[in-house]
PDB file of C-alpha atoms and ligand atoms in Angstrom:
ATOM      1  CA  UNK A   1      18.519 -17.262  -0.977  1.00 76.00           C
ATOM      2  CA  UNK A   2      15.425 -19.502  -2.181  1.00 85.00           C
ATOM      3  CA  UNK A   3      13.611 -18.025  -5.268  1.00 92.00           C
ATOM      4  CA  UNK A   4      10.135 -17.042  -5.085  1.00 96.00           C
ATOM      5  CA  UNK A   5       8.039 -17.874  -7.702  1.00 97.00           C
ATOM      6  CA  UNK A   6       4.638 -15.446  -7.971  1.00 97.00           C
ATOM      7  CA  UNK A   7       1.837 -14.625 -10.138  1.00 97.00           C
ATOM      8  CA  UNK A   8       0.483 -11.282 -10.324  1.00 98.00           C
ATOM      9  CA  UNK A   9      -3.005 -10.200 -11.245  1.00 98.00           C
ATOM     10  CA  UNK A  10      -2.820  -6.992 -12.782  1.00 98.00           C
ATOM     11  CA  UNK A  11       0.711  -7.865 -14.960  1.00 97.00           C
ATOM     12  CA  UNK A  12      -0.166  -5.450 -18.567  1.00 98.00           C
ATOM     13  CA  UNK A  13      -0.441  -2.125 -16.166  1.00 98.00           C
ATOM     14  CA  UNK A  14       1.847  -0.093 -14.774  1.00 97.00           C
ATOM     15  CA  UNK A  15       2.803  -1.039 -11.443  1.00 98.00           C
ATOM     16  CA  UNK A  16       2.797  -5.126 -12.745  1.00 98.00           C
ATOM     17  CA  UNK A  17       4.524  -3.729 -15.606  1.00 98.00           C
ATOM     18  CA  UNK A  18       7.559  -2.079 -13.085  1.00 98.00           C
ATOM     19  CA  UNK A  19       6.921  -5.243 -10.651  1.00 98.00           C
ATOM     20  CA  UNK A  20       8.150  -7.494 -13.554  1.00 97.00           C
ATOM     21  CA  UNK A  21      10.627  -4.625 -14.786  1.00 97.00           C
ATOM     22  CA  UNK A  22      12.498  -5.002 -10.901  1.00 96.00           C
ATOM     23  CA  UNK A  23      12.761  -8.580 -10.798  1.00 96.00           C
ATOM     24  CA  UNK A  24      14.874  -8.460 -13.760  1.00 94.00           C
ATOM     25  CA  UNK A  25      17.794  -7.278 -11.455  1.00 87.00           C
ATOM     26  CA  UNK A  26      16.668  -9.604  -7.991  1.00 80.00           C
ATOM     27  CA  UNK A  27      17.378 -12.630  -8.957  1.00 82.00           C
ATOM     28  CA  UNK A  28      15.030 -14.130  -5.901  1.00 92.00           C
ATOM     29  CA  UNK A  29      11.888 -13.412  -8.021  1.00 96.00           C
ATOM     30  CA  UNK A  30      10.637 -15.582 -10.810  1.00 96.00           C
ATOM     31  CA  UNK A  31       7.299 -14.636 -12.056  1.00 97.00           C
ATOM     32  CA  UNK A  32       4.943 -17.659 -12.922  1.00 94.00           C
ATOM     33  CA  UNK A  33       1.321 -17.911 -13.530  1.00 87.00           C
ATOM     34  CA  UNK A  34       1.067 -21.263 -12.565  1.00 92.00           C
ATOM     35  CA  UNK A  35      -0.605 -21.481  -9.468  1.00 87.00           C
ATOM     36  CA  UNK A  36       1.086 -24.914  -8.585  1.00 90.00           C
ATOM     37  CA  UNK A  37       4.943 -23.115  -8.918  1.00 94.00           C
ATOM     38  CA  UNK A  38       3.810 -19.864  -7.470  1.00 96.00           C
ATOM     39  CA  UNK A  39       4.103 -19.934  -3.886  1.00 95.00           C
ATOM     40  CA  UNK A  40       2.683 -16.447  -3.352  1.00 97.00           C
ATOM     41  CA  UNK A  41       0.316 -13.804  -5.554  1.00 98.00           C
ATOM     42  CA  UNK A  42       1.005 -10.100  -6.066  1.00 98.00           C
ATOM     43  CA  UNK A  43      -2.111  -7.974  -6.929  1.00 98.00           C
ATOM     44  CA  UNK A  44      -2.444  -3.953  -8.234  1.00 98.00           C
ATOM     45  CA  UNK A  45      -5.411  -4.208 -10.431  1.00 98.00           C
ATOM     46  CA  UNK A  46      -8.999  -2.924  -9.495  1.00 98.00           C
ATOM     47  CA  UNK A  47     -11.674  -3.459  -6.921  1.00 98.00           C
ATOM     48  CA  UNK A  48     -13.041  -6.252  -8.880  1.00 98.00           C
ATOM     49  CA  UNK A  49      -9.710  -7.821 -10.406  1.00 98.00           C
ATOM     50  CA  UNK A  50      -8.667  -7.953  -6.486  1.00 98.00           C
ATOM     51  CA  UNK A  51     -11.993  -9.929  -5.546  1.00 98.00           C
ATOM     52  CA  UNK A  52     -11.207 -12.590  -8.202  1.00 98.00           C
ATOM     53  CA  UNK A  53      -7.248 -12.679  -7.052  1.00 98.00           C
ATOM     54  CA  UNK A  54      -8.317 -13.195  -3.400  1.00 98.00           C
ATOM     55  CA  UNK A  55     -11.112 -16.190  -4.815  1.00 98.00           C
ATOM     56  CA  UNK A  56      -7.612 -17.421  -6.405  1.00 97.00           C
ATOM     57  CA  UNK A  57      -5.700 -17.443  -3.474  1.00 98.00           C
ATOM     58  CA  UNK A  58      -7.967 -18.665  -1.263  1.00 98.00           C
ATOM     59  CA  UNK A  59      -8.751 -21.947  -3.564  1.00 97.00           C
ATOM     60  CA  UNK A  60      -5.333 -22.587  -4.096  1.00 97.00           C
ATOM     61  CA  UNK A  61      -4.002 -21.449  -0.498  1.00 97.00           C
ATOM     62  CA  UNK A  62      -1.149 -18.573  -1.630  1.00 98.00           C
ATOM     63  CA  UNK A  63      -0.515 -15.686   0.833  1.00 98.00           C
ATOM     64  CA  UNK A  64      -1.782 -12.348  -1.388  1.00 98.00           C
ATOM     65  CA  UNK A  65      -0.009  -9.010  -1.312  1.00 98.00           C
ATOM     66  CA  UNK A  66      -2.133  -6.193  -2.767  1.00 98.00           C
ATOM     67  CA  UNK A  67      -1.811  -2.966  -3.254  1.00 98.00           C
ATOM     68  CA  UNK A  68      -5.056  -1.740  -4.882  1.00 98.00           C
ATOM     69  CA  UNK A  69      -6.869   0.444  -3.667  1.00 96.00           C
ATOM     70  CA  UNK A  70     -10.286   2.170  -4.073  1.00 95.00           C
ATOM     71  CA  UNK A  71     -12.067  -0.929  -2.184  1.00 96.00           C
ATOM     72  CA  UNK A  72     -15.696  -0.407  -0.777  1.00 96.00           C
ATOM     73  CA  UNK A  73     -16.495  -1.995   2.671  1.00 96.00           C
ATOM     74  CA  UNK A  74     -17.433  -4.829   0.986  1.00 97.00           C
ATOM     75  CA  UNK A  75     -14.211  -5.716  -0.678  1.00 97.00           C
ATOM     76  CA  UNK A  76     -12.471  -4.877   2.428  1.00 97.00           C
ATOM     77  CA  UNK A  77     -15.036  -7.311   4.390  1.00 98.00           C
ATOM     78  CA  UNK A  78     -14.004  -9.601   1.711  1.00 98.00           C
ATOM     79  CA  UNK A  79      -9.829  -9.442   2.473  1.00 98.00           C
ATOM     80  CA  UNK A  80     -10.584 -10.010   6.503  1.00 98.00           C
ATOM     81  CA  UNK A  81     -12.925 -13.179   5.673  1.00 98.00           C
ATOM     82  CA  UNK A  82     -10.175 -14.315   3.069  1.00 98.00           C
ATOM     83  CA  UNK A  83      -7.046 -13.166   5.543  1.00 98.00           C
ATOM     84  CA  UNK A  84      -8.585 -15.895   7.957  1.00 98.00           C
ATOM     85  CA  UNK A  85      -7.835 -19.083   5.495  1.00 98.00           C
ATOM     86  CA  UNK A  86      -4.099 -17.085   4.116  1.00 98.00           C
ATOM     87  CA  UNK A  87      -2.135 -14.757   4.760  1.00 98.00           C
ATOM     88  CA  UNK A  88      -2.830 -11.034   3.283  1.00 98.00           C
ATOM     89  CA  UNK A  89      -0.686  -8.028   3.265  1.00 98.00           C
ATOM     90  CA  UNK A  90      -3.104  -4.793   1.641  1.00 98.00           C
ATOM     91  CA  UNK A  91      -1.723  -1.531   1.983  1.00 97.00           C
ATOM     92  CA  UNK A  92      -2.356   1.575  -0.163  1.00 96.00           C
ATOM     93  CA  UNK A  93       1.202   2.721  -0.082  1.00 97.00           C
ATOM     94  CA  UNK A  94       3.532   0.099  -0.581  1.00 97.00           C
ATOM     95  CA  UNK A  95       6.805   2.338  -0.321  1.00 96.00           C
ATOM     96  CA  UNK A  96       8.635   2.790   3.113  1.00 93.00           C
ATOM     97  CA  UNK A  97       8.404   6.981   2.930  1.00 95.00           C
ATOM     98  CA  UNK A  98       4.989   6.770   3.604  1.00 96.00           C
ATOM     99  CA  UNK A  99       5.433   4.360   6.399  1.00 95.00           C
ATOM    100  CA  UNK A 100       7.393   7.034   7.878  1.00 95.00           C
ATOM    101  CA  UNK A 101       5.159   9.399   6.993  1.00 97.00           C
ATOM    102  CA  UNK A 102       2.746   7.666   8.858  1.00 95.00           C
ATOM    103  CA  UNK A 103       4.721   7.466  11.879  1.00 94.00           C
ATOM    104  CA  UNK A 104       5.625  11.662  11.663  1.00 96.00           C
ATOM    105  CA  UNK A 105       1.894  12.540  11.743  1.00 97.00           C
ATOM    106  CA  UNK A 106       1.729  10.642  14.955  1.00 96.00           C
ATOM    107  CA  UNK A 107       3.935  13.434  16.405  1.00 96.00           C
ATOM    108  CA  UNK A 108       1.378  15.735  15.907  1.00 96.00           C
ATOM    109  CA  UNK A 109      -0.162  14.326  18.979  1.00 93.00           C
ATOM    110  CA  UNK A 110       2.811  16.777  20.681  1.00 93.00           C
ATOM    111  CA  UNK A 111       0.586  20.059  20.473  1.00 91.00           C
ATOM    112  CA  UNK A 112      -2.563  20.600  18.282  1.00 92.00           C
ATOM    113  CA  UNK A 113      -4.114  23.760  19.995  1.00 93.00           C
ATOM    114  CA  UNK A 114      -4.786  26.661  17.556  1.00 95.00           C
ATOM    115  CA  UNK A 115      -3.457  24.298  14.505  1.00 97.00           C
ATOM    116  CA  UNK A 116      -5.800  23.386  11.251  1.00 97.00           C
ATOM    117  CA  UNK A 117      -4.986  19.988   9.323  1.00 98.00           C
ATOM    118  CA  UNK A 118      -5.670  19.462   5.574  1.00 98.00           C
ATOM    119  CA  UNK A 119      -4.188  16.374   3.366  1.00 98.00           C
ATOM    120  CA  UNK A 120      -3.524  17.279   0.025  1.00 98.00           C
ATOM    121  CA  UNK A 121      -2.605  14.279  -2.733  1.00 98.00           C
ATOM    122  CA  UNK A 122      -1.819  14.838  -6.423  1.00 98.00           C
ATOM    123  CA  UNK A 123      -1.636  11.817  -9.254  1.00 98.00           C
ATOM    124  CA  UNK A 124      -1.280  11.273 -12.902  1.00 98.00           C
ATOM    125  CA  UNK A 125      -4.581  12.376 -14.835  1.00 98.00           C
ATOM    126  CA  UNK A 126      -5.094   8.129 -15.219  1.00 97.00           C
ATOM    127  CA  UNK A 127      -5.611   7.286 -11.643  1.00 96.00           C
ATOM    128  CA  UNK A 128      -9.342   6.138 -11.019  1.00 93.00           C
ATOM    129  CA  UNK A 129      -9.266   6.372  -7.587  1.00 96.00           C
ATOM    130  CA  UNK A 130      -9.691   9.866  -5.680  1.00 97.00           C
ATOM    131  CA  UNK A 131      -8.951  10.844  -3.190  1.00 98.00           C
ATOM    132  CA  UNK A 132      -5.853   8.471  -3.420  1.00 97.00           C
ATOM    133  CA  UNK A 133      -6.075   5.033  -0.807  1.00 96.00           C
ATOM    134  CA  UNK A 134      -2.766   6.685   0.838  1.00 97.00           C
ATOM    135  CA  UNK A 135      -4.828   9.793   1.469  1.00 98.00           C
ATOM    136  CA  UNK A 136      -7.288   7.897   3.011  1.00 97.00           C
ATOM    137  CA  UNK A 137      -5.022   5.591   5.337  1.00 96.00           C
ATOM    138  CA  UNK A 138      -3.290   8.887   6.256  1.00 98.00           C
ATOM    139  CA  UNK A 139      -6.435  10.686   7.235  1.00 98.00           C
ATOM    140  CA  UNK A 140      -7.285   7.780   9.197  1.00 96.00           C
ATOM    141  CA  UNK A 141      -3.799   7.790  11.156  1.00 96.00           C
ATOM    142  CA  UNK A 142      -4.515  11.843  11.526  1.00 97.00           C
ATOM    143  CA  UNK A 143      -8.117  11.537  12.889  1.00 97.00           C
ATOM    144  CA  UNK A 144      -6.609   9.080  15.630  1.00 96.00           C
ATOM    145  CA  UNK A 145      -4.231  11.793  16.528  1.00 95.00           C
ATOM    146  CA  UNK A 146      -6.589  15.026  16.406  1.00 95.00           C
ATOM    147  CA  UNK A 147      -9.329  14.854  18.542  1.00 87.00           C
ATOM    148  CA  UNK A 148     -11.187  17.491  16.460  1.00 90.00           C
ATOM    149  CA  UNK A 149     -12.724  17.952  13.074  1.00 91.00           C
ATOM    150  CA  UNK A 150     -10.215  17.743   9.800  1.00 96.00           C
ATOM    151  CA  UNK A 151     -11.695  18.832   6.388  1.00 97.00           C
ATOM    152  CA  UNK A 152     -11.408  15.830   3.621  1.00 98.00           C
ATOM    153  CA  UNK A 153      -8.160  15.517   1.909  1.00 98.00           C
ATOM    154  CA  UNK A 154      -7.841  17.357  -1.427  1.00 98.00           C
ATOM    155  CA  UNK A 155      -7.230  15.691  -4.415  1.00 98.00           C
ATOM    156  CA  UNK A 156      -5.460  17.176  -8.162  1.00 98.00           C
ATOM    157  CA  UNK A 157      -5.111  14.937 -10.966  1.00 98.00           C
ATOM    158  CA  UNK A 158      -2.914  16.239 -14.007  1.00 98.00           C
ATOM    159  CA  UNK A 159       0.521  14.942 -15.575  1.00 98.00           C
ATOM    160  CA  UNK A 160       2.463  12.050 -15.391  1.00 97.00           C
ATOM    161  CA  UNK A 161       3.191  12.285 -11.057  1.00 98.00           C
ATOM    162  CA  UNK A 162       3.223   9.101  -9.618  1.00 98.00           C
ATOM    163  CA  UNK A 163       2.197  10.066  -6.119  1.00 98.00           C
ATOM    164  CA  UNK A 164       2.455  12.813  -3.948  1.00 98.00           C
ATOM    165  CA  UNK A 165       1.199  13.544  -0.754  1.00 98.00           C
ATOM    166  CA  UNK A 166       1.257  15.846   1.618  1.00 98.00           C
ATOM    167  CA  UNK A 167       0.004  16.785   5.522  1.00 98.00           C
ATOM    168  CA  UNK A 168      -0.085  20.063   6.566  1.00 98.00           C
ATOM    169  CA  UNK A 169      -0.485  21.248  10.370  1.00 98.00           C
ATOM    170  CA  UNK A 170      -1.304  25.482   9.935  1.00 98.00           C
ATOM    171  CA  UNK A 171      -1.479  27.819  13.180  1.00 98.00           C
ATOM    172  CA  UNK A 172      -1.698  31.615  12.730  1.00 98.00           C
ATOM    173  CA  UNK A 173       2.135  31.645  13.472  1.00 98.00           C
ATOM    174  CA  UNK A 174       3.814  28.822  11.598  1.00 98.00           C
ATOM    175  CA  UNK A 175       3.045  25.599   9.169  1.00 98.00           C
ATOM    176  CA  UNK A 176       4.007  22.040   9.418  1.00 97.00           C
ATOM    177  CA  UNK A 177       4.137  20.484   6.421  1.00 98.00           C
ATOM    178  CA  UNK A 178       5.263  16.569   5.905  1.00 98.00           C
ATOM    179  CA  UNK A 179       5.152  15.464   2.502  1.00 98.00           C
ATOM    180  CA  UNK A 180       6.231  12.463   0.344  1.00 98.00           C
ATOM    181  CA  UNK A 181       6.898  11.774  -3.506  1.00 98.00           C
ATOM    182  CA  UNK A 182       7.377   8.782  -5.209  1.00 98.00           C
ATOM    183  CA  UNK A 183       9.652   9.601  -7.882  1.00 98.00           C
ATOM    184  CA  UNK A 184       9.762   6.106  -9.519  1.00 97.00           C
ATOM    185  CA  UNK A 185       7.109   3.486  -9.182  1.00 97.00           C
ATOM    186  CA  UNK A 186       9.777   1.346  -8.575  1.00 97.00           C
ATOM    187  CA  UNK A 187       9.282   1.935  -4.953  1.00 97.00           C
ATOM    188  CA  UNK A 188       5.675   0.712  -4.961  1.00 98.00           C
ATOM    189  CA  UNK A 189       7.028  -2.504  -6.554  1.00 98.00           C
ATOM    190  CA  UNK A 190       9.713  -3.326  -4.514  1.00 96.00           C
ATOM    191  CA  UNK A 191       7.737  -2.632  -1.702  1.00 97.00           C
ATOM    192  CA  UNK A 192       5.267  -5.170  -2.634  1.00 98.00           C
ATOM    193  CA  UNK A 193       8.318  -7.588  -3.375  1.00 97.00           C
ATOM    194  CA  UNK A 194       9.626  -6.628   0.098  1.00 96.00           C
ATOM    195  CA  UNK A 195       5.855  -7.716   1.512  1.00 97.00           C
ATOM    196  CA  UNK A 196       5.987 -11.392  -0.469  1.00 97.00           C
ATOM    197  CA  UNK A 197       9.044 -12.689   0.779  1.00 96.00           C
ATOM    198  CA  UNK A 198       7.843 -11.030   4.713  1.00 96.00           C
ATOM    199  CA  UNK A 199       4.509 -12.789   3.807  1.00 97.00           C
ATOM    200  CA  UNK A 200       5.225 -16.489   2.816  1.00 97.00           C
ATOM    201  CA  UNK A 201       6.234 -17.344   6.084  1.00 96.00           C
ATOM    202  CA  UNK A 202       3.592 -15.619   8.330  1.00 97.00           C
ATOM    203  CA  UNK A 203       0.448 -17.616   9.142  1.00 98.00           C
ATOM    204  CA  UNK A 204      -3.133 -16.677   7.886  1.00 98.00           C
ATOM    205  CA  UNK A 205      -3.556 -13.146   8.581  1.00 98.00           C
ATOM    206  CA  UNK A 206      -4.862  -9.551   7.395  1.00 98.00           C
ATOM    207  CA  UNK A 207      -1.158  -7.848   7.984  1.00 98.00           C
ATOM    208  CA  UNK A 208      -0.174  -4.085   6.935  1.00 95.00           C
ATOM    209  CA  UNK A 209       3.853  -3.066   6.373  1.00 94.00           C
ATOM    210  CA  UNK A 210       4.088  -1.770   9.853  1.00 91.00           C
ATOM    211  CA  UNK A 211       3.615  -5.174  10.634  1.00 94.00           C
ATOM    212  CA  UNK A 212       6.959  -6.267   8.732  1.00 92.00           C
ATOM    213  CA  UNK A 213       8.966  -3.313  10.996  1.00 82.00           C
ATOM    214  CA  UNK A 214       7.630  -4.631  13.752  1.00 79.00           C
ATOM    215  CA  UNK A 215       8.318  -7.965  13.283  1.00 67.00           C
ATOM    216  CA  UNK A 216      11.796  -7.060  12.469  1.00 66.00           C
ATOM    217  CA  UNK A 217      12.551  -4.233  15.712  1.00 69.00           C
ATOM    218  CA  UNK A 218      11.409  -7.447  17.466  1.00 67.00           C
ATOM    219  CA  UNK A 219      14.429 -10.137  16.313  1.00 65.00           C
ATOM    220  CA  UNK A 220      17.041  -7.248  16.910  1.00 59.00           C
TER     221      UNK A 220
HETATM  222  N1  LIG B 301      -0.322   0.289  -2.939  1.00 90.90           N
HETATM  223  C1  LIG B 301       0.541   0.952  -3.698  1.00 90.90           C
HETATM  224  O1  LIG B 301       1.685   1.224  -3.322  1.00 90.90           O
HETATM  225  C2  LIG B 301       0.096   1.384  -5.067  1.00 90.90           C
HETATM  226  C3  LIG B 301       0.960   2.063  -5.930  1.00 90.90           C
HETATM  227  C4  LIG B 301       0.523   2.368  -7.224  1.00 90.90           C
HETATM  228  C5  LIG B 301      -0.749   2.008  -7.613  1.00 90.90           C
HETATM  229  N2  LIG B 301      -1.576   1.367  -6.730  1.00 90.90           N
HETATM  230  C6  LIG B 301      -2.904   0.891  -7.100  1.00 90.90           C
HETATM  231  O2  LIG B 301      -2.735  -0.307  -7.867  1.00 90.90           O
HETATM  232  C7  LIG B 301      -3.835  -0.433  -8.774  1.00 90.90           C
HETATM  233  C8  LIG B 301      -3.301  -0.580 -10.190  1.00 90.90           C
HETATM  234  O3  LIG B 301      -2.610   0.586 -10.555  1.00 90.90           O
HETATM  235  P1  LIG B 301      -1.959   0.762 -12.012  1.00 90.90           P
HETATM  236  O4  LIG B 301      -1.482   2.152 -12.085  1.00 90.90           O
HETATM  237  O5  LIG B 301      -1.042  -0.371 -12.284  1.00 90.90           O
HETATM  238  O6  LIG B 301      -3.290   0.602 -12.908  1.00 90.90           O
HETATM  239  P2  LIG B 301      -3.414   0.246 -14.455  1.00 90.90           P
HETATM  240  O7  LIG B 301      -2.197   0.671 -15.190  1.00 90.90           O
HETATM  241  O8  LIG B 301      -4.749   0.747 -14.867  1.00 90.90           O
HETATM  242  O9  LIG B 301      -3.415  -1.371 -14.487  1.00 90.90           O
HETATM  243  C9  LIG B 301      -4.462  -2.121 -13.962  1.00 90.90           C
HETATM  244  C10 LIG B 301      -4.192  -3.584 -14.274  1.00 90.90           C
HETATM  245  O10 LIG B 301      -5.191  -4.372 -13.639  1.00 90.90           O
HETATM  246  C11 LIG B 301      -5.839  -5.198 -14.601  1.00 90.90           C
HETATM  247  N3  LIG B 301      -7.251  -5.369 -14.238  1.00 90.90           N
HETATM  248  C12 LIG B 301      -8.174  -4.399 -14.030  1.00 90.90           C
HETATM  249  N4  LIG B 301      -9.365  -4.943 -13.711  1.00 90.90           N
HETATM  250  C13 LIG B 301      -9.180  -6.295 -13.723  1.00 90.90           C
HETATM  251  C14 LIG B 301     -10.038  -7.400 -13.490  1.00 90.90           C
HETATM  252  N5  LIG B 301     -11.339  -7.230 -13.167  1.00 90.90           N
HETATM  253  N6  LIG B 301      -9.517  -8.651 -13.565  1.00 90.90           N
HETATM  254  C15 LIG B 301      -8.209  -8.835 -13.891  1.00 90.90           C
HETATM  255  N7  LIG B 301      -7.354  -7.820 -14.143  1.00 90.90           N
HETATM  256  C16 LIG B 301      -7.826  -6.560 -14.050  1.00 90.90           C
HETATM  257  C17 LIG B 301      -5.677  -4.452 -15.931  1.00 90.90           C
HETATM  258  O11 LIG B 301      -5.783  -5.356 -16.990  1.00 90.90           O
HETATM  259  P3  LIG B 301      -6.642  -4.917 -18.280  1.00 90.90           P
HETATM  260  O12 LIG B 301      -6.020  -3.654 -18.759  1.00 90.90           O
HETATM  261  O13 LIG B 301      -6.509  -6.102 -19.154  1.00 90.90           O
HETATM  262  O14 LIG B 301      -8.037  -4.707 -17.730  1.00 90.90           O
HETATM  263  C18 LIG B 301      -4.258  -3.921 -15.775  1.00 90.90           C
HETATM  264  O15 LIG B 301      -3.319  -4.947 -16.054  1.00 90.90           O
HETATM  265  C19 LIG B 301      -4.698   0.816  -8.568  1.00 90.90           C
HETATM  266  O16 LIG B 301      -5.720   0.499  -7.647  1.00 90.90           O
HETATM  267  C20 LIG B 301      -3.728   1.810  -7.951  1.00 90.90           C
HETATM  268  O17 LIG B 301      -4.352   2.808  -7.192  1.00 90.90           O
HETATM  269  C21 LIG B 301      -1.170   1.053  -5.476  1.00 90.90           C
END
């Protein structure tokens, strides 16, 4: 397989930190900061790191895979205007539970009468962002589903967890409950991985990871 060479915005934190830490056993990574080797970007920084790696990106024409979240309108304004010059993968989860995830709240679309919803996320006492993006994206996928008012999700910060999130679906009689935990941030970064080598052959684009199990139900 060719090697991909990448840079990464974000590399001194913890998720570049476990992006570099995985490439040392896939041998089709090689992490470069020189924007004429690197034939794709990986971003987890902040709002306003991701607004200068999209800038990058877009003046030297590398598809961008980010995974930060936390973005206001405007910096997600800012990855569809880019997404039309390269090709951009952003999602808030990057791990394939919560793709699934995603896909078992859509089953709730089975029978909501008498049933309350409430998302409930908990992260290390360092993450900035809260509620978590994944919260958010999930809440979105539930509000297409329920066709009635769901509280906000609820957010605890303490410890060291790395992500956990879960949906709950409450009648009188029984609860649903669908949850996921990332028990090593490795997932995130091979996730993201996963994305680049999806990404460097797809056109200019704003694309999410259902996109790349999509693409791939397709070829079977
Ligand atoms: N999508 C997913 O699957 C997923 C998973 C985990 C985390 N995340 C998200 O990824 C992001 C990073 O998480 P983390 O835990 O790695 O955070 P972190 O440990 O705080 O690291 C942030 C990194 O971004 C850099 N950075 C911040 N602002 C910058 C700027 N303006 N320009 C350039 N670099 C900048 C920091 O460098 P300095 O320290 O030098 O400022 C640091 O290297 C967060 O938004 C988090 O929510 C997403």
């Amino acid at each position: 397989m060719k090697a991909i060479y990448f840079g990464l915005t974000g590399a001194s934190g913890r998720m570049g930190q476990e992006i570099l830490k995985v490439i040392k056993k896939e041998k089709v990574f090689i992490f470069s900061e020189d924007p004429k080797r690197a034939s794709a970007w990986i971003d987890f920084s902040s709002p306003q790191g991701m607004r200068k790696a999209i800038d990058f990106c877009v003046k030297h024409k590398l598809p961008l895979v980010s995974g930060t979240t936390g973005l206001a309108s405007a910096e997600e304004k800012k990855l569809s205007t880019a997404s039309k010059q390269i090709p951009i993968l952003w999602a808030s989860n990057m791990s394939l539970g919560v793709a699934i995830l995603r896909h078992a709240i859509r089953s709730f679309s089975l029978h909501q009468e008498g049933f309350d919803y409430q998302i409930i996320e908990t992260h290390h006492r360092y993450k900035k962002d809260k509620p978590s993006g994944t919260a958010q994206s999930l809440q979105k996928e539930l509000k297409k589903v329920i066709k009635k008012n769901i509280s906000d999700p609820l957010a605890i910060r303490g410890g060291g967890v790395i992500g956990h999130h879960q949906v709950l679906a409450m009648s009188d009689e029984e609860v649903l409950s669908f949850e996921h935990t990332a028990i090593d941030r490795a997932v995130f970064a091979r996730g993201a991985l996963r994305a680049v080598q999806w990404l460097v052959d797809q056109r200019p684009g704003l694309y999410e990871i259902d996109d790349i199990f999509a693409m791939k139900k397709k070829r079977k």
